[in-house]
Short mmCIF file of C-alpha atoms and ligand atoms in Angstrom, two decimals:
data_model
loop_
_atom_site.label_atom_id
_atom_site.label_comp_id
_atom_site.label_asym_id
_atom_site.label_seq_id
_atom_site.Cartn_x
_atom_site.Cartn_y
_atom_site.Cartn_z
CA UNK A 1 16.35 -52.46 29.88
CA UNK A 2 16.32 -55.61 32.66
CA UNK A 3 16.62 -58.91 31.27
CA UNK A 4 12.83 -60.31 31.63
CA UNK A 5 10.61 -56.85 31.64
CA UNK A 6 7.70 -57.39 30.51
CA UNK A 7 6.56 -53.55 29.26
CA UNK A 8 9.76 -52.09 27.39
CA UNK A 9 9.54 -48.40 27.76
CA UNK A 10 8.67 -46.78 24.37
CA UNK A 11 11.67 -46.02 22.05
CA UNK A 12 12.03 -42.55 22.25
CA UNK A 13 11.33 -40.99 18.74
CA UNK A 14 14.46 -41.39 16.13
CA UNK A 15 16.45 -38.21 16.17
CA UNK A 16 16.16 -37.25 12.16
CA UNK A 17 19.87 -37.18 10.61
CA UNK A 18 21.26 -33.58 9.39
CA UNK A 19 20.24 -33.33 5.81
CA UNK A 20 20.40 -30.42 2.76
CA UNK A 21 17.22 -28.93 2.16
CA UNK A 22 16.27 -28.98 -1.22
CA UNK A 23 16.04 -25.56 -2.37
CA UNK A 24 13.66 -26.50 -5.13
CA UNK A 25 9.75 -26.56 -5.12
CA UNK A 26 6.81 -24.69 -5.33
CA UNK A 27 6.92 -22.88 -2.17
CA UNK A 28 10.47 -21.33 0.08
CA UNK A 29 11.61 -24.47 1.90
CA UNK A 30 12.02 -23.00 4.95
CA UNK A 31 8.56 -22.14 6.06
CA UNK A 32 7.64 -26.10 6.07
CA UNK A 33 10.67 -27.99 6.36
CA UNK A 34 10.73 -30.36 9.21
CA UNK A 35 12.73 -30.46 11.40
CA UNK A 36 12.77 -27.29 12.34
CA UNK A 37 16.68 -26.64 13.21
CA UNK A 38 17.77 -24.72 16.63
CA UNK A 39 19.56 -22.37 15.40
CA UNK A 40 17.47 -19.04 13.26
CA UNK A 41 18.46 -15.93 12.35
CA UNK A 42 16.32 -12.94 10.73
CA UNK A 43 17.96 -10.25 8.60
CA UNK A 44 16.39 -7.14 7.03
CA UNK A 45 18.30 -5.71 4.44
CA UNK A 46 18.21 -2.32 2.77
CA UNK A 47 18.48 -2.35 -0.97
CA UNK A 48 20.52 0.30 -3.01
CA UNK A 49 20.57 -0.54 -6.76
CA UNK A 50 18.79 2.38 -8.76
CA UNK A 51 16.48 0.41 -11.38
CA UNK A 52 14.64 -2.69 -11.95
CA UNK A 53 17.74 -3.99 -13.89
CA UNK A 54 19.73 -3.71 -10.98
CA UNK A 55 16.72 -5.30 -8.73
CA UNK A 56 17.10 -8.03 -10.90
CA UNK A 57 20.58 -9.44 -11.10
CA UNK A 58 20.42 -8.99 -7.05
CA UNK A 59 17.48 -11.63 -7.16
CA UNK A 60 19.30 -13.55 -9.07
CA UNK A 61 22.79 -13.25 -7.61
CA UNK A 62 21.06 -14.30 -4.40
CA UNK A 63 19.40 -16.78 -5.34
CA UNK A 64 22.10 -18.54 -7.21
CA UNK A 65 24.42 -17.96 -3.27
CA UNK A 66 21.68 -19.70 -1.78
CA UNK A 67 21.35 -22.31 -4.10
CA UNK A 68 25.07 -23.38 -3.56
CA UNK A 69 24.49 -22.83 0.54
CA UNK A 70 21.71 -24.83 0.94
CA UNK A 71 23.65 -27.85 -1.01
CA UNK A 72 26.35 -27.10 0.47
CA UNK A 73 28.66 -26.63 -2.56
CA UNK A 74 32.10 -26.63 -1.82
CA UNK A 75 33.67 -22.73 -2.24
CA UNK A 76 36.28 -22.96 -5.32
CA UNK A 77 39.76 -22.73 -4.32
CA UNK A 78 41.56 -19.33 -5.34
CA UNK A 79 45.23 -18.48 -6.01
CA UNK A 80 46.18 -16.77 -2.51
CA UNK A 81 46.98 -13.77 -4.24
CA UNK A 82 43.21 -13.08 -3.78
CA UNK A 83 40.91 -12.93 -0.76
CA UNK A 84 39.32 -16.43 -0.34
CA UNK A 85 36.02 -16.81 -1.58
CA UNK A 86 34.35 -17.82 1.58
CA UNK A 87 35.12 -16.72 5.52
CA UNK A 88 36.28 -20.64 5.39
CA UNK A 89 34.12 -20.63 8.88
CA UNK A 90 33.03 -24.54 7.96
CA UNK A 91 36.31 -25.77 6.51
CA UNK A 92 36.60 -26.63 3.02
CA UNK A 93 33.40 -28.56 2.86
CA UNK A 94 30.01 -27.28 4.77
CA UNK A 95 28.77 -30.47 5.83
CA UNK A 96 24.69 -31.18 5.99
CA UNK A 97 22.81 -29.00 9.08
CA UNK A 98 18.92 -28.46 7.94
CA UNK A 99 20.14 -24.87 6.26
CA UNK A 100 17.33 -22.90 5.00
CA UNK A 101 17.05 -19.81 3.65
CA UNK A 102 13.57 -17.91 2.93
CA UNK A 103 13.51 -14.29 1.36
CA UNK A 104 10.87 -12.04 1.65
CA UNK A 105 10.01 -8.38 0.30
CA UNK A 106 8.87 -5.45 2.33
CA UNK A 107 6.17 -2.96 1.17
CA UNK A 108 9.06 -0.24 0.94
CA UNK A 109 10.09 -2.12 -2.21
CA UNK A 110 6.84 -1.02 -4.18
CA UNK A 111 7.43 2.41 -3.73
CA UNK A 112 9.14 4.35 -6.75
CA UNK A 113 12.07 3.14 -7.51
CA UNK A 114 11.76 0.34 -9.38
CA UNK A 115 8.33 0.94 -11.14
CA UNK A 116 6.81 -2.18 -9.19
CA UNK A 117 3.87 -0.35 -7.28
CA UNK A 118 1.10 -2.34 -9.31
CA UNK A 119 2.32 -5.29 -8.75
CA UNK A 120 2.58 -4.83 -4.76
CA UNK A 121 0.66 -7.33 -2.94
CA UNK A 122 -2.54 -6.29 -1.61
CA UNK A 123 -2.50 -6.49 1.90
CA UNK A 124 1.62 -5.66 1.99
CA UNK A 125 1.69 -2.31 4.07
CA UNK A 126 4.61 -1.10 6.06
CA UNK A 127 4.11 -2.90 10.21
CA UNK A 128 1.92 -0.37 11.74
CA UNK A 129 2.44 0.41 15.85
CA UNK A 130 0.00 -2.00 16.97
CA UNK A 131 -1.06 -2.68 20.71
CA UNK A 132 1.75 -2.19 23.21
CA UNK A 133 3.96 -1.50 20.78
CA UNK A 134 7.16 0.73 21.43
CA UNK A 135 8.92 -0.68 18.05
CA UNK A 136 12.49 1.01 17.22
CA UNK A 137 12.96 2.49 13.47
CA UNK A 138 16.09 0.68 13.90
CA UNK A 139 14.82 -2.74 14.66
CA UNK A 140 11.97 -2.63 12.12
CA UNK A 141 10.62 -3.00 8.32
CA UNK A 142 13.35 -3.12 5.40
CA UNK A 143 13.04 -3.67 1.55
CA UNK A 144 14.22 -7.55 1.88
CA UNK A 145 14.11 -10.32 4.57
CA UNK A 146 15.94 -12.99 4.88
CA UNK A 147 15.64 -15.80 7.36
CA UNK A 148 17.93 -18.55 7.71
CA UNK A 149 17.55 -21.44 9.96
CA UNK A 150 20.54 -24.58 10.22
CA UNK A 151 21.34 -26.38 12.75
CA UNK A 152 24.11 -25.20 14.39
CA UNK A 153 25.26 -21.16 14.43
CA UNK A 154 27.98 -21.20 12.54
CA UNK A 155 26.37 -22.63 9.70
CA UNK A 156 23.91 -19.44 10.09
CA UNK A 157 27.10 -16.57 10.49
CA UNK A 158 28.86 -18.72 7.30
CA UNK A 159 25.88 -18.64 4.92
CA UNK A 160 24.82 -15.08 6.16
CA UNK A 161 28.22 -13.77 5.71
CA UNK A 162 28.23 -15.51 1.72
CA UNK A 163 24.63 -13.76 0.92
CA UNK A 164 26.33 -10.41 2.41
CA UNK A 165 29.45 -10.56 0.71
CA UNK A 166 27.59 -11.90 -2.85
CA UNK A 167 25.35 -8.64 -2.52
CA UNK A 168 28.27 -5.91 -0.89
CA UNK A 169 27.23 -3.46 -2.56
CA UNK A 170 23.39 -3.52 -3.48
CA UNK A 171 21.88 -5.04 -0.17
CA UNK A 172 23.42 -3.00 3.67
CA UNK A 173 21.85 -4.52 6.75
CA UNK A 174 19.34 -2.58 8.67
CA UNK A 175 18.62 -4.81 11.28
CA UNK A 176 18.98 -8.50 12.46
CA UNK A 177 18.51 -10.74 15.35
CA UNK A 178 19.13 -14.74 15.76
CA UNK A 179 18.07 -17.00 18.29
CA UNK A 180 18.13 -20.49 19.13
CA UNK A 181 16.49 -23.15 21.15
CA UNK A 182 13.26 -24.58 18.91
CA UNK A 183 14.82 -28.12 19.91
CA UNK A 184 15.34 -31.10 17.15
CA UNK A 185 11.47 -32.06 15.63
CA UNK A 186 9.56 -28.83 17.00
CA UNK A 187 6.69 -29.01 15.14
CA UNK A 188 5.85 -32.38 15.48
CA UNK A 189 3.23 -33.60 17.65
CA UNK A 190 5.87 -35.54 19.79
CA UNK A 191 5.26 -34.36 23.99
CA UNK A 192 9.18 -34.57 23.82
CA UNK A 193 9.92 -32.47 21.49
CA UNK A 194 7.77 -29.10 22.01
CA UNK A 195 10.49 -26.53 22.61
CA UNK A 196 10.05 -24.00 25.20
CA UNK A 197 10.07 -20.10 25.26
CA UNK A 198 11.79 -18.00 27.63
CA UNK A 199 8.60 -17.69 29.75
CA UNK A 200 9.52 -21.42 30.52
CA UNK A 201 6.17 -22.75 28.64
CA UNK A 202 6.28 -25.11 25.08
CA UNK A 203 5.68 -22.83 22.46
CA UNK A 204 4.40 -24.76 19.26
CA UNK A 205 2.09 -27.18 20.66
CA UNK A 206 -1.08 -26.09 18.50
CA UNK A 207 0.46 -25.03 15.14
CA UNK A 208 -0.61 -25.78 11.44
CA UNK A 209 0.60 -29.36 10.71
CA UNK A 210 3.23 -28.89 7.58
CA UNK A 211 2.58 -31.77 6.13
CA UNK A 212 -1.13 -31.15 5.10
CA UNK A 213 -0.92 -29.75 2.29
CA UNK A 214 -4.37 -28.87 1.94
CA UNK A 215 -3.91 -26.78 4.90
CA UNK A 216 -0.84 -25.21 3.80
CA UNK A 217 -2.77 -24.32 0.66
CA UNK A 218 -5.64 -23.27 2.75
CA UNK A 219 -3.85 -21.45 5.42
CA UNK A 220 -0.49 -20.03 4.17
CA UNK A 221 -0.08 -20.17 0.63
CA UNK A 222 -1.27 -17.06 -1.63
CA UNK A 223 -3.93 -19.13 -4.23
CA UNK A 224 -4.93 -18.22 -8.01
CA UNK A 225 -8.42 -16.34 -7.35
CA UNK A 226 -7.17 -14.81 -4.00
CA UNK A 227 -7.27 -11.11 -5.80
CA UNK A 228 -3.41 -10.97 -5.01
CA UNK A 229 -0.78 -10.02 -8.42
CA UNK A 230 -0.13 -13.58 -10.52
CA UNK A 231 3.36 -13.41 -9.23
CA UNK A 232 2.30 -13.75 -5.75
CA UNK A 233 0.81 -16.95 -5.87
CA UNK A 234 2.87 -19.72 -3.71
CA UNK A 235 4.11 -16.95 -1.52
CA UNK A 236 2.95 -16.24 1.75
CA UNK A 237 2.80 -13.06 4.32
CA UNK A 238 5.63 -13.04 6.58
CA UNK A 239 4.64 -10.98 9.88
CA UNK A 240 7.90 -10.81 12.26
CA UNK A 241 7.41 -9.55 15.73
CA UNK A 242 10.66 -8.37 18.15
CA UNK A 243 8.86 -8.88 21.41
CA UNK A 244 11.01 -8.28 24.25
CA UNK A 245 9.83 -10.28 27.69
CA UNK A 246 10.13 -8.98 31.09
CA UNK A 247 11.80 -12.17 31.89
CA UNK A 248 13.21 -10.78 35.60
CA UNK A 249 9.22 -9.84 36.62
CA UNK A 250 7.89 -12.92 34.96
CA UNK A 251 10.17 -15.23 37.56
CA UNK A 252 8.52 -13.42 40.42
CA UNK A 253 5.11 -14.25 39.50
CA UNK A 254 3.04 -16.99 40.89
CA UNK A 255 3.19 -19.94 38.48
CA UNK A 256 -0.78 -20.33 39.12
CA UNK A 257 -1.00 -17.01 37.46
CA UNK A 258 1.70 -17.32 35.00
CA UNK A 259 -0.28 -20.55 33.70
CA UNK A 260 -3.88 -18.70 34.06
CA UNK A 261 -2.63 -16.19 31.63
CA UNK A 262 -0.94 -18.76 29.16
CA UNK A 263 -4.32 -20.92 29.39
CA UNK A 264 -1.86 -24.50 29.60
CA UNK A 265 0.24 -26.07 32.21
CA UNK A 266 3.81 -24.85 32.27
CA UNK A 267 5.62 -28.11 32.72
CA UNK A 268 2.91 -30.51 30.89
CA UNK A 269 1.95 -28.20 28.33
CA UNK A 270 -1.80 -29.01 28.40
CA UNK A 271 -4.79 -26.86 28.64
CA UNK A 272 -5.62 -26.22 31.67
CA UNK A 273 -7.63 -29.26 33.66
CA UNK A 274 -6.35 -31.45 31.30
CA UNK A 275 -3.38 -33.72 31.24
CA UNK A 276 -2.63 -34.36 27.70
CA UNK A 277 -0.40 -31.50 25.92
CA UNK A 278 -2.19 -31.69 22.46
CA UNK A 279 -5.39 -31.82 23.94
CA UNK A 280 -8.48 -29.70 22.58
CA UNK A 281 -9.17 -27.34 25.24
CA UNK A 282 -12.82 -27.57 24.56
CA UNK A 283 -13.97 -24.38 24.74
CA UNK A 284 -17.51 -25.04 24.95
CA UNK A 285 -17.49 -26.98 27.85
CA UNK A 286 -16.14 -24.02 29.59
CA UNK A 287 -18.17 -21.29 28.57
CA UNK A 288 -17.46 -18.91 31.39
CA UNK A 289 -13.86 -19.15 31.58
CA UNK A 290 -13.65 -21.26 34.92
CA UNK A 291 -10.97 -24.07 33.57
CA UNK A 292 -9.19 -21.62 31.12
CA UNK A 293 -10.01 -17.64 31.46
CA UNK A 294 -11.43 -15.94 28.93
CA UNK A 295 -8.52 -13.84 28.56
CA UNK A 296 -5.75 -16.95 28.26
CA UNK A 297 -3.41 -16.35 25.66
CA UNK A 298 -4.25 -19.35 23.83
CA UNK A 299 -7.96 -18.44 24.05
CA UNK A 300 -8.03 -15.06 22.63
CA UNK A 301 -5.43 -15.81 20.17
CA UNK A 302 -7.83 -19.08 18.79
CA UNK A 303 -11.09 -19.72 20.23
CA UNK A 304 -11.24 -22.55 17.73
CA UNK A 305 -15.19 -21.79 17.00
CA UNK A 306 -16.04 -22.45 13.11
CA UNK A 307 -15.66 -18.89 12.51
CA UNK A 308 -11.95 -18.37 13.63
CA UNK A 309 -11.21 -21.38 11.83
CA UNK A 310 -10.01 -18.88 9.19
CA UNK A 311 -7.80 -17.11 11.17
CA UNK A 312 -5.34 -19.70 11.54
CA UNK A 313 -1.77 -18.73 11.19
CA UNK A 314 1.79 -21.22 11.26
CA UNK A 315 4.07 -19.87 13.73
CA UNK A 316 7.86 -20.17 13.34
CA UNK A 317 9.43 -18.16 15.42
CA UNK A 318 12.73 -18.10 17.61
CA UNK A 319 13.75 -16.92 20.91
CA UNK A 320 16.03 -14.21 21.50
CA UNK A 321 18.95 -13.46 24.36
CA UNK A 322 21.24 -10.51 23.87
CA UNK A 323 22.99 -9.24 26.69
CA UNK A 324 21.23 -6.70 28.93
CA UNK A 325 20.08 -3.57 29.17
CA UNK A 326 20.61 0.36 30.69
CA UNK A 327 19.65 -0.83 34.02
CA UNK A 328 20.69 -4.54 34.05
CA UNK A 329 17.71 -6.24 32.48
CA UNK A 330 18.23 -9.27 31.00
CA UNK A 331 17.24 -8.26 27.24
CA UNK A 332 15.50 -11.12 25.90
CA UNK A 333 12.21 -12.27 23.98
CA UNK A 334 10.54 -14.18 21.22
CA UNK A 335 11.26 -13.46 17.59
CA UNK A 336 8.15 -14.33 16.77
CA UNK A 337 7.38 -15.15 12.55
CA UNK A 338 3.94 -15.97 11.36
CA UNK A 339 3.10 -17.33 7.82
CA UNK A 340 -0.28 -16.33 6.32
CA UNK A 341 -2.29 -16.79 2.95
CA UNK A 342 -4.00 -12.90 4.43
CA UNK A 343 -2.23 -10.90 6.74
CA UNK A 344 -5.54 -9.43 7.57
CA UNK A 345 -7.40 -12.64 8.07
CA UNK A 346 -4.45 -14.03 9.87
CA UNK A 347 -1.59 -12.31 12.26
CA UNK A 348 -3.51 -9.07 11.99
CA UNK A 349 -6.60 -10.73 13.25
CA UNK A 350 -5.22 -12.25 15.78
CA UNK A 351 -3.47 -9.64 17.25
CA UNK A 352 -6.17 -7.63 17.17
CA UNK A 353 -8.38 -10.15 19.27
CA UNK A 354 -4.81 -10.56 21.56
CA UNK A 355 -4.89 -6.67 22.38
CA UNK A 356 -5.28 -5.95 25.76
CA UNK A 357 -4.46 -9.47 26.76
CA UNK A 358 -3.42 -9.60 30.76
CA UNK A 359 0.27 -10.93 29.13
CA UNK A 360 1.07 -7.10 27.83
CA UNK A 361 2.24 -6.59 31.47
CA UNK A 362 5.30 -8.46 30.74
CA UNK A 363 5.80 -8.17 26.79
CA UNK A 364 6.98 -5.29 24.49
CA UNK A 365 6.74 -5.65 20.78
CA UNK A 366 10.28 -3.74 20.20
CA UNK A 367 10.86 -4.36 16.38
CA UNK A 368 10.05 -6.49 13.42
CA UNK A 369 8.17 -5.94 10.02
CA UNK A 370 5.42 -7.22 7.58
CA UNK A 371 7.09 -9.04 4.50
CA UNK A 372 5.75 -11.08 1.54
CA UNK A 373 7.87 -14.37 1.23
CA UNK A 374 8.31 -14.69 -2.47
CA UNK A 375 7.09 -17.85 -4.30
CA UNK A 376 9.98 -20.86 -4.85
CA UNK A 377 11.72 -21.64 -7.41
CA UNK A 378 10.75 -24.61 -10.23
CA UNK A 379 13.46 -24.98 -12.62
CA UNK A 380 17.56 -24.37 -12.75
CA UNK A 381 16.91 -21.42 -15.17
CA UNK A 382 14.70 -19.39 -12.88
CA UNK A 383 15.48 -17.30 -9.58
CA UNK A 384 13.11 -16.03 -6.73
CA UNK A 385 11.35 -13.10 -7.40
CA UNK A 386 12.06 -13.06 -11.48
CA UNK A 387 7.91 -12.74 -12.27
CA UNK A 388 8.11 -9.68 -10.09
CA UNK A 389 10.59 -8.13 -11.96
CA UNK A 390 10.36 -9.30 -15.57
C1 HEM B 1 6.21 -12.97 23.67
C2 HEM B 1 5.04 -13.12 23.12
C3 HEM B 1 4.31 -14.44 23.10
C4 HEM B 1 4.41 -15.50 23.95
C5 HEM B 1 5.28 -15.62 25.19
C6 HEM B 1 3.51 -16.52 23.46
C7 HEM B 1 3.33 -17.73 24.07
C8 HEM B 1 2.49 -18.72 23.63
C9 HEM B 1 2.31 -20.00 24.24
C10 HEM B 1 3.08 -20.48 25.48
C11 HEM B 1 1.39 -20.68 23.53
C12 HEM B 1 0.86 -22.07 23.85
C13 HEM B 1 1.60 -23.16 23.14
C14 HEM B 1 1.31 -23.28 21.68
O1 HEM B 1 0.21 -23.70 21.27
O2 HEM B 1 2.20 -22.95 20.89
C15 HEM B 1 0.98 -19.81 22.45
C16 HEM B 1 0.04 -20.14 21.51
C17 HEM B 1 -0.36 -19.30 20.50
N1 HEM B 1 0.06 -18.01 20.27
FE1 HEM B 1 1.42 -17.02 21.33
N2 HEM B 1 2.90 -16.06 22.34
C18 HEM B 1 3.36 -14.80 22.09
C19 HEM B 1 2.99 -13.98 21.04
C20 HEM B 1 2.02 -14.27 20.13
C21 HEM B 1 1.59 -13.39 19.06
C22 HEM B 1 2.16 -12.00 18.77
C23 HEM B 1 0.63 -14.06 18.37
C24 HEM B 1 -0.15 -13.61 17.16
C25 HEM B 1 -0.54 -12.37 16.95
C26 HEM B 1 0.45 -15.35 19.01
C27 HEM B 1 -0.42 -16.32 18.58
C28 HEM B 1 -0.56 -17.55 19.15
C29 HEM B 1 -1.43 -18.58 18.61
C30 HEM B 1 -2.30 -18.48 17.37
C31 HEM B 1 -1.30 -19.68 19.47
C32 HEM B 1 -2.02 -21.03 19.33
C33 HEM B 1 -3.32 -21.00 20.10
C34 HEM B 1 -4.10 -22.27 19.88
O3 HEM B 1 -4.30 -22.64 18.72
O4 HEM B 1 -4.53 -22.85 20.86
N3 HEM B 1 1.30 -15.44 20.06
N4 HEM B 1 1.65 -18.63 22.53
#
């Protein structure tokens, strides 16, 4: 700044140092921890151990891997006889990058195999197709999810690679996808921060704020009384979308119409007619749709009238590039995550009101599944999932 200016332009807002997340707590770190890193990657994993013995040490072998990950233990050395113990992808010490690791259980894992089908949670069901779907068998549901998030990708491949290689020979990979580009403090109600989607608008500007914690527990977290199985409570539904975007026809469409059928201002952000990104789009001053269509994305998905109010859902999602396609389309979309106390009062709502939304013309749900994120862990002596199983 000049010597003598009288306004100082504002200090732009402190970028947060790379930390550990503690692994720790009531509730899977991951779905709340700010900030939210650029780098995420989603796994479903098929599981292969016969009883609910062998269900168990699995739990627990992964949850003592991610333990170590997420504080970034050192890997032991080993005589060189043997295989190292890690792919040695971060050197000899993984250094702090925001690593996170959430696991989740699909409905498939209450079937009869391990004798857990009365303790499956109540709304878990296996992703029906839903509108516009065309989702791929092999791009969809699983027994386990896992989701990691860290800041850079090799801290993702490393710690994906040490759950994999910890659980060779009860968990096989059905399908995965990673992504990037959430930006440093997404999440936060900073104008500078709001990453963007590939459809070139900020994606995250009206979200759940994770640091109420009444709204967490209101929103996202499964609560005692909720009719849901005791072990359930603290967890959360997990809905995870694959949805492919017609990038190549999106870039030939008029931006007025592009921003008509988001309901905001691509480079701003804010609802339409309005200036300010985090802005209330006031609904009821525009009761016929003349400011923001009826139809906008952001209007269907929450009209924000009292009733809705209990629809709301935290988004967490990532987007997706991976090559192209048969006829040279650039393959790319929005691995989109929701976290819900009620899959049917949240995502499933939601979607429901979204069907038939003018932005199907250039979206294609492709993959994903439903999961329930299990409940964290309290104590050195216990492991995620171990009131399911025991
Ligand atoms: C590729 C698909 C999608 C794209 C490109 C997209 C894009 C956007 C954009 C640009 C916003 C406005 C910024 C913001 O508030 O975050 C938004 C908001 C939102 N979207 Fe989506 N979205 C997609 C899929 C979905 C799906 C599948 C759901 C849920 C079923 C959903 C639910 C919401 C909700 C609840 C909001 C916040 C609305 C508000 O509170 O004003 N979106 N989306």
């Amino acid at each position: 700044m000049l010597a003598g200016c009288s306004s100082p332009e504002p200090a732009a807002p402190p970028v947060p140092q790379p930390a550990f997340v503690p692994f720790e707590g009531p509730h899977q770190a991951g779905i709340t921890t700010l900030p939210i890193p650029e780098q995420g990657l989603v796994a479903s994993f098929n599981m292969h151990v016969q009883d609910r013995a062998g269900l168990r040490t699995t739990l627990q072998e992964l949850t003592e891997e991610i333990r170590g990950l997420m504080a970034g233990k050192p890997p032991e050395t080993r005589d060189p006889a043997y295989p190292p113990v890690d792919s040695g992808i971060l050197g000899d010490k993984p250094p702090p990058d925001n690593l996170s690791i959430v696991v989740g259980v699909g409905a498939s894992l209450f079937d009869d195999r391990f004798g857990l089908a009365d303790r499956k949670p109540r709304e878990l069901e296996t992703m029906p197709f839903l509108a516009n779907d065309r989702l791929d068998p092999k791009l969809s549901h699983g027994d386990i999810s896992i989701i990691l998030e860290a800041g850079h990708n090799d801290t993702v491949q490393f710690a994906l690679r040490q759950l994999m290689r910890r659980t060779r020979s009860e968990l096989t990979l059905r399908w995965m996808i990673d992504g990037y580009a959430r930006g440093i403090g997404a999440g936060q109600t900073s104008e500078a921060v709001t990453p963007r989607n590939l459809l070139g608008f900020k994606d995250g500007t009206a979200n759940l704020d994770v640091d109420d914690g009444a709204l967490m527990d209101q929103h996202v977290w499964v609560q005692p009384g909720d009719g849901e199985p005791e072990w359930a409570v603290g967890g959360s539904y997990q809905a995870v979308r694959i949805i492919r975007m017609f990038v190549e026809f999106w870039d030939r469409t008029r931006l007025a119409e592009q921003e008509a059928l988001i309901g905001r201002k691509k480079v701003s952000g804010a609802p339409l007619g309005m200036t300010d990104e985090f802005a209330d789009p006031d609904y009821v001053e525009d009761p016929d749709g003349k400011r923001i269509p009826l139809d906008a994305h952001i209007r269907l998905a929450n009209p924000r009238t009292t009733q809705t109010e209990q629809n709301l859902i935290l988004r967490r999602g990532f987007n997706y590039s991976r090559g192209f396609d048969g006829a040279g389309r650039l393959d790319q979309g929005l691995a989109f995550i929701a976290y819900q106390r009620s899959l049917q009062k949240g995502f499933l709502t939601v979607q429901s009101r979204l069907k038939g939304e003018p932005l199907e013309e250039y979206i294609m749900p492709v993959g994903g599944g439903f999961f329930f994120v299990l409940p964290g862990v309290t104590g050195s002596d216990r492991f995620l999932g171990d009131q399911l199983v025991d």
